[in-house]
Short mmCIF file of N, CA and C in Angstrom, two decimals:
data_model
loop_
_atom_site.label_atom_id
_atom_site.label_comp_id
_atom_site.label_asym_id
_atom_site.label_seq_id
_atom_site.Cartn_x
_atom_site.Cartn_y
_atom_site.Cartn_z
N MET A 1 109.91 86.85 93.51
CA MET A 1 109.55 88.15 92.74
C MET A 1 108.48 88.94 93.69
N VAL A 2 108.52 89.90 93.91
CA VAL A 2 106.47 89.87 95.15
C VAL A 2 105.69 89.90 94.28
N ALA A 3 104.67 89.44 94.69
CA ALA A 3 103.06 90.40 93.70
C ALA A 3 103.16 91.88 94.27
N PRO A 4 102.47 92.26 92.98
CA PRO A 4 102.12 93.44 93.53
C PRO A 4 100.62 93.38 94.42
N SER A 5 100.33 92.85 95.48
CA SER A 5 99.42 93.01 96.44
C SER A 5 99.09 94.36 97.13
N SER A 6 100.49 94.48 97.03
CA SER A 6 100.35 95.94 98.29
C SER A 6 101.05 96.37 97.41
N LYS A 7 100.74 97.88 98.28
CA LYS A 7 101.30 99.72 98.14
C LYS A 7 103.00 99.33 98.57
N GLU A 8 103.39 98.35 99.47
CA GLU A 8 104.52 98.20 99.93
C GLU A 8 105.21 97.54 99.96
N VAL A 9 106.70 97.50 99.72
CA VAL A 9 107.61 96.36 99.76
C VAL A 9 108.42 96.64 101.01
N PHE A 10 109.03 95.90 101.78
CA PHE A 10 109.39 97.05 102.50
C PHE A 10 111.54 95.47 102.45
N ILE A 11 112.35 96.39 102.55
CA ILE A 11 113.17 94.98 102.30
C ILE A 11 113.77 95.50 103.72
N GLN A 12 114.09 94.06 104.02
CA GLN A 12 114.49 94.39 105.51
C GLN A 12 116.05 93.89 105.58
N GLY A 13 116.45 94.20 106.88
CA GLY A 13 118.17 94.56 106.59
C GLY A 13 118.50 93.30 107.75
N VAL A 14 117.88 91.79 106.94
CA VAL A 14 117.91 90.40 107.36
C VAL A 14 118.08 89.55 106.57
N THR A 15 119.78 88.97 106.37
CA THR A 15 119.13 88.37 105.24
C THR A 15 118.70 86.95 105.18
N HIS A 16 118.86 86.23 104.52
CA HIS A 16 117.42 84.78 103.91
C HIS A 16 118.00 83.71 105.19
N GLU A 17 119.54 83.82 105.48
CA GLU A 17 120.06 83.47 106.55
C GLU A 17 119.83 83.85 108.96
N GLY A 18 119.76 84.81 107.72
CA GLY A 18 119.05 85.44 109.24
C GLY A 18 120.30 86.16 109.82
N ARG A 19 121.30 86.82 109.87
CA ARG A 19 121.94 88.45 109.41
C ARG A 19 122.14 89.08 109.83
N THR A 20 122.21 89.79 109.91
CA THR A 20 121.80 91.64 110.36
C THR A 20 123.10 91.54 108.85
N PHE A 21 122.50 92.73 108.26
CA PHE A 21 122.57 93.31 106.78
C PHE A 21 124.07 94.87 107.46
N ARG A 22 124.93 94.16 107.06
CA ARG A 22 126.38 95.52 107.26
C ARG A 22 126.64 96.23 105.93
N PRO A 23 126.39 97.01 106.13
CA PRO A 23 127.53 97.81 107.27
C PRO A 23 125.56 98.99 108.06
N SER A 24 125.50 99.71 109.21
CA SER A 24 124.72 99.43 109.96
C SER A 24 123.82 100.67 109.23
N ASP A 25 124.52 101.73 108.38
CA ASP A 25 123.44 103.28 107.77
C ASP A 25 123.26 101.93 106.12
N TRP A 26 123.43 101.10 106.25
CA TRP A 26 123.04 100.70 104.30
C TRP A 26 121.59 100.88 103.95
N ALA A 27 120.65 101.19 104.99
CA ALA A 27 119.14 101.65 104.74
C ALA A 27 119.01 103.37 104.08
N GLU A 28 119.60 104.32 104.49
CA GLU A 28 120.13 105.08 105.07
C GLU A 28 121.36 105.72 103.64
N ARG A 29 121.50 104.96 102.90
CA ARG A 29 122.90 104.89 101.64
C ARG A 29 121.63 104.81 100.68
N LEU A 30 120.52 103.46 100.52
CA LEU A 30 119.83 102.71 99.96
C LEU A 30 119.02 103.76 99.98
N ALA A 31 117.89 104.76 100.04
CA ALA A 31 117.60 105.89 100.37
C ALA A 31 118.14 107.32 99.55
N GLY A 32 119.39 107.74 100.32
CA GLY A 32 119.68 108.38 99.56
C GLY A 32 120.27 108.30 98.20
N VAL A 33 120.59 107.73 98.05
CA VAL A 33 120.97 106.74 96.71
C VAL A 33 119.62 107.01 95.25
N MET A 34 118.70 107.69 95.91
CA MET A 34 117.12 106.59 95.38
C MET A 34 116.31 108.28 94.99
N SER A 35 116.51 109.01 96.55
CA SER A 35 116.35 110.65 96.68
C SER A 35 115.98 111.02 95.51
N GLN A 36 116.60 111.13 94.60
CA GLN A 36 116.19 111.88 93.24
C GLN A 36 115.53 111.79 92.77
N PHE A 37 114.62 109.95 92.86
CA PHE A 37 113.70 109.08 92.35
C PHE A 37 112.35 109.78 92.73
N ARG A 38 111.37 110.49 92.59
CA ARG A 38 110.00 111.17 93.12
C ARG A 38 108.67 112.21 91.77
N PRO A 39 107.93 111.66 92.98
CA PRO A 39 106.44 112.34 92.19
C PRO A 39 107.36 113.46 91.78
N GLY A 40 107.03 114.13 89.75
CA GLY A 40 107.43 115.26 89.45
C GLY A 40 108.43 114.57 89.52
N GLY A 41 109.28 114.20 89.17
CA GLY A 41 111.03 113.85 88.51
C GLY A 41 111.66 114.81 89.54
N ALA A 42 113.00 114.32 88.88
CA ALA A 42 113.67 115.41 89.73
C ALA A 42 113.87 116.94 90.33
N ARG A 43 114.12 117.17 91.13
CA ARG A 43 114.50 119.07 92.08
C ARG A 43 115.43 118.79 92.06
N THR A 44 115.72 120.23 91.33
CA THR A 44 117.33 120.89 91.28
C THR A 44 117.50 122.59 91.88
N SER A 45 116.63 122.80 93.18
CA SER A 45 116.55 123.24 93.57
C SER A 45 117.03 123.39 94.61
N PRO A 46 117.47 124.39 95.01
CA PRO A 46 119.04 124.43 96.11
C PRO A 46 118.42 123.41 97.46
N GLY A 47 119.35 122.36 97.95
CA GLY A 47 119.27 122.25 99.00
C GLY A 47 117.92 120.53 98.90
N SER A 48 117.54 120.06 97.70
CA SER A 48 116.43 119.10 97.32
C SER A 48 116.62 117.87 97.74
N HIS A 49 118.47 118.06 97.49
CA HIS A 49 119.07 116.61 97.51
C HIS A 49 119.48 116.43 98.98
N LEU A 50 118.34 116.33 99.83
CA LEU A 50 119.07 116.27 101.76
C LEU A 50 117.14 115.91 102.14
N GLY A 51 116.54 115.64 100.97
CA GLY A 51 115.74 114.45 101.20
C GLY A 51 115.30 113.37 101.13
N TYR A 52 114.55 112.23 101.57
CA TYR A 52 114.50 111.71 101.15
C TYR A 52 113.02 111.76 99.74
N SER A 53 113.26 110.43 99.19
CA SER A 53 111.53 110.30 97.87
C SER A 53 110.53 109.91 98.86
N PRO A 54 109.93 110.23 98.99
CA PRO A 54 108.73 109.45 99.08
C PRO A 54 108.27 108.35 98.79
N TRP A 55 109.28 108.20 97.56
CA TRP A 55 109.23 106.62 96.79
C TRP A 55 110.12 105.40 97.79
N CYS A 56 111.33 105.83 98.76
CA CYS A 56 111.89 105.15 98.75
C CYS A 56 112.75 105.68 100.56
N LEU A 57 111.86 104.69 101.79
CA LEU A 57 111.94 105.50 103.38
C LEU A 57 112.78 104.83 103.48
N PRO A 58 114.00 104.60 104.48
CA PRO A 58 114.35 104.18 105.59
C PRO A 58 114.38 104.09 106.85
N THR A 59 113.97 103.62 107.49
CA THR A 59 113.12 103.16 108.78
C THR A 59 113.48 102.38 109.56
N ALA A 60 112.57 101.51 110.95
CA ALA A 60 113.49 100.50 111.35
C ALA A 60 111.92 100.37 112.25
N LEU A 61 112.07 99.00 112.26
CA LEU A 61 110.96 98.31 112.30
C LEU A 61 111.34 97.44 113.16
N ASN A 62 110.57 97.08 114.00
CA ASN A 62 111.38 96.45 115.81
C ASN A 62 112.83 95.81 115.57
N GLY A 63 113.92 97.30 115.87
CA GLY A 63 114.56 97.17 115.63
C GLY A 63 115.75 96.66 114.34
N VAL A 64 115.13 96.49 113.60
CA VAL A 64 115.65 95.76 112.31
C VAL A 64 115.72 96.30 111.21
N LYS A 65 117.34 97.00 110.81
CA LYS A 65 116.72 98.57 109.51
C LYS A 65 116.11 97.85 108.47
N CYS A 66 115.71 98.96 107.81
CA CYS A 66 114.45 98.43 106.73
C CYS A 66 114.65 99.64 105.92
N VAL A 67 113.98 99.71 104.27
CA VAL A 67 113.66 100.98 102.91
C VAL A 67 112.12 100.56 102.73
N VAL A 68 111.23 101.10 102.44
CA VAL A 68 110.42 100.80 102.47
C VAL A 68 110.35 101.13 101.05
N VAL A 69 109.31 100.06 100.18
CA VAL A 69 110.06 100.95 97.96
C VAL A 69 108.68 101.22 97.59
N HIS A 70 107.62 102.23 97.66
CA HIS A 70 106.71 102.39 97.18
C HIS A 70 107.20 101.75 96.42
N ARG A 71 105.81 101.40 95.57
CA ARG A 71 105.66 100.44 94.08
C ARG A 71 105.49 101.90 92.87
N ASP A 72 104.68 102.08 93.66
CA ASP A 72 104.90 103.66 92.15
C ASP A 72 106.29 104.28 91.70
N LEU A 73 107.25 103.25 92.31
CA LEU A 73 108.86 103.83 91.35
C LEU A 73 109.05 102.90 90.80
N GLN A 74 107.68 101.27 90.65
CA GLN A 74 108.17 100.82 89.55
C GLN A 74 107.68 101.11 88.45
N ASP A 75 106.12 102.12 88.45
CA ASP A 75 105.57 102.82 88.47
C ASP A 75 106.56 103.81 86.97
N HIS A 76 106.46 104.29 87.84
CA HIS A 76 107.63 105.98 87.34
C HIS A 76 109.15 105.16 86.59
N GLU A 77 109.61 104.71 87.35
CA GLU A 77 110.78 104.96 86.96
C GLU A 77 111.05 103.74 86.84
N PRO A 78 110.70 102.82 86.00
CA PRO A 78 111.65 101.07 86.53
C PRO A 78 112.17 100.70 86.55
N MET A 79 113.23 101.30 85.91
CA MET A 79 115.02 100.87 86.12
C MET A 79 114.72 101.20 87.40
N ALA A 80 115.00 101.91 87.75
CA ALA A 80 115.31 102.50 89.50
C ALA A 80 114.56 101.14 90.51
N TRP A 81 113.37 100.14 89.99
CA TRP A 81 112.76 99.84 90.78
C TRP A 81 113.09 98.91 90.30
N ASP A 82 114.12 98.24 89.62
CA ASP A 82 114.96 97.33 89.34
C ASP A 82 116.29 96.88 90.23
N PHE A 83 116.52 98.54 89.74
CA PHE A 83 117.90 98.61 90.96
C PHE A 83 117.75 98.12 92.18
N VAL A 84 116.35 99.55 92.95
CA VAL A 84 116.42 98.12 94.82
C VAL A 84 116.43 97.15 94.32
N MET A 85 115.41 96.80 93.84
CA MET A 85 114.45 95.13 93.93
C MET A 85 115.55 94.18 93.80
N ASN A 86 116.86 94.38 92.59
CA ASN A 86 117.80 94.27 92.75
C ASN A 86 119.44 93.90 93.45
N PHE A 87 119.54 94.50 94.19
CA PHE A 87 120.39 94.86 96.07
C PHE A 87 119.28 93.64 96.30
N ALA A 88 118.39 94.06 97.04
CA ALA A 88 118.30 93.33 97.51
C ALA A 88 118.52 91.68 97.60
N LYS A 89 118.66 91.88 96.45
CA LYS A 89 119.02 90.84 95.75
C LYS A 89 119.63 89.84 96.06
N ASP A 90 120.52 90.70 95.33
CA ASP A 90 121.94 90.87 95.85
C ASP A 90 122.78 90.03 96.89
N ASN A 91 121.93 91.04 97.51
CA ASN A 91 122.73 90.43 98.87
C ASN A 91 122.20 89.82 99.94
N GLY A 92 121.03 88.52 99.37
CA GLY A 92 120.26 87.71 100.07
C GLY A 92 119.45 88.77 101.43
N LEU A 93 118.70 89.84 100.71
CA LEU A 93 117.70 90.09 102.36
C LEU A 93 116.68 90.37 102.15
N GLN A 94 115.66 89.82 102.38
CA GLN A 94 114.01 89.47 102.93
C GLN A 94 113.36 90.76 102.40
N VAL A 95 113.01 90.51 101.49
CA VAL A 95 111.66 91.80 101.22
C VAL A 95 110.61 91.25 101.61
N VAL A 96 109.43 92.14 101.62
CA VAL A 96 108.16 91.25 102.02
C VAL A 96 107.21 92.49 102.07
N GLU A 97 106.10 91.70 101.76
CA GLU A 97 104.54 93.18 101.48
C GLU A 97 104.13 93.60 102.44
N ALA A 98 103.83 94.48 102.42
CA ALA A 98 103.70 95.46 103.85
C ALA A 98 102.90 96.82 103.12
N CYS A 99 102.29 97.67 104.19
CA CYS A 99 102.13 98.62 104.35
C CYS A 99 102.40 99.30 105.71
N LEU A 100 102.80 100.02 105.29
CA LEU A 100 103.05 101.75 106.48
C LEU A 100 102.07 102.28 107.25
N LEU A 101 101.73 101.80 108.22
CA LEU A 101 101.10 102.33 108.78
C LEU A 101 101.92 104.00 108.99
N PRO A 102 100.37 104.84 109.81
CA PRO A 102 100.91 106.02 110.41
C PRO A 102 101.40 105.49 111.84
N ASP A 103 101.76 106.42 112.59
CA ASP A 103 101.57 106.48 113.91
C ASP A 103 101.01 106.75 114.46
N PRO A 104 100.20 106.84 115.54
CA PRO A 104 98.76 106.53 115.91
C PRO A 104 99.29 108.25 116.43
N LYS A 105 98.04 108.78 116.63
CA LYS A 105 97.61 110.40 117.38
C LYS A 105 98.18 110.26 118.77
N ALA A 106 99.01 110.83 119.70
CA ALA A 106 98.25 110.07 121.35
C ALA A 106 97.33 111.06 121.53
#
């Protein structure tokens, strides 16, 4: 299990054996499933399902697909947190503590 010393964990699209996880859109799918879990609860306004939750965002780092999961999800929706962490565990994905830094302004 991941020790809670950072605000975010990264689920990386690489297995513990070093293989790339498939399908290639796994991060977007996982974040899409988690889109309803957000600050203030699920939104019912038209089109609200089209955006990702700020607590679970797909990204790529150095060419590796990842999902950044914010620890606030664990506090507000423990079952949703367990779902994403169990997804990583069940699929043998690498999970690391990290902090997503904003892009530097040019």
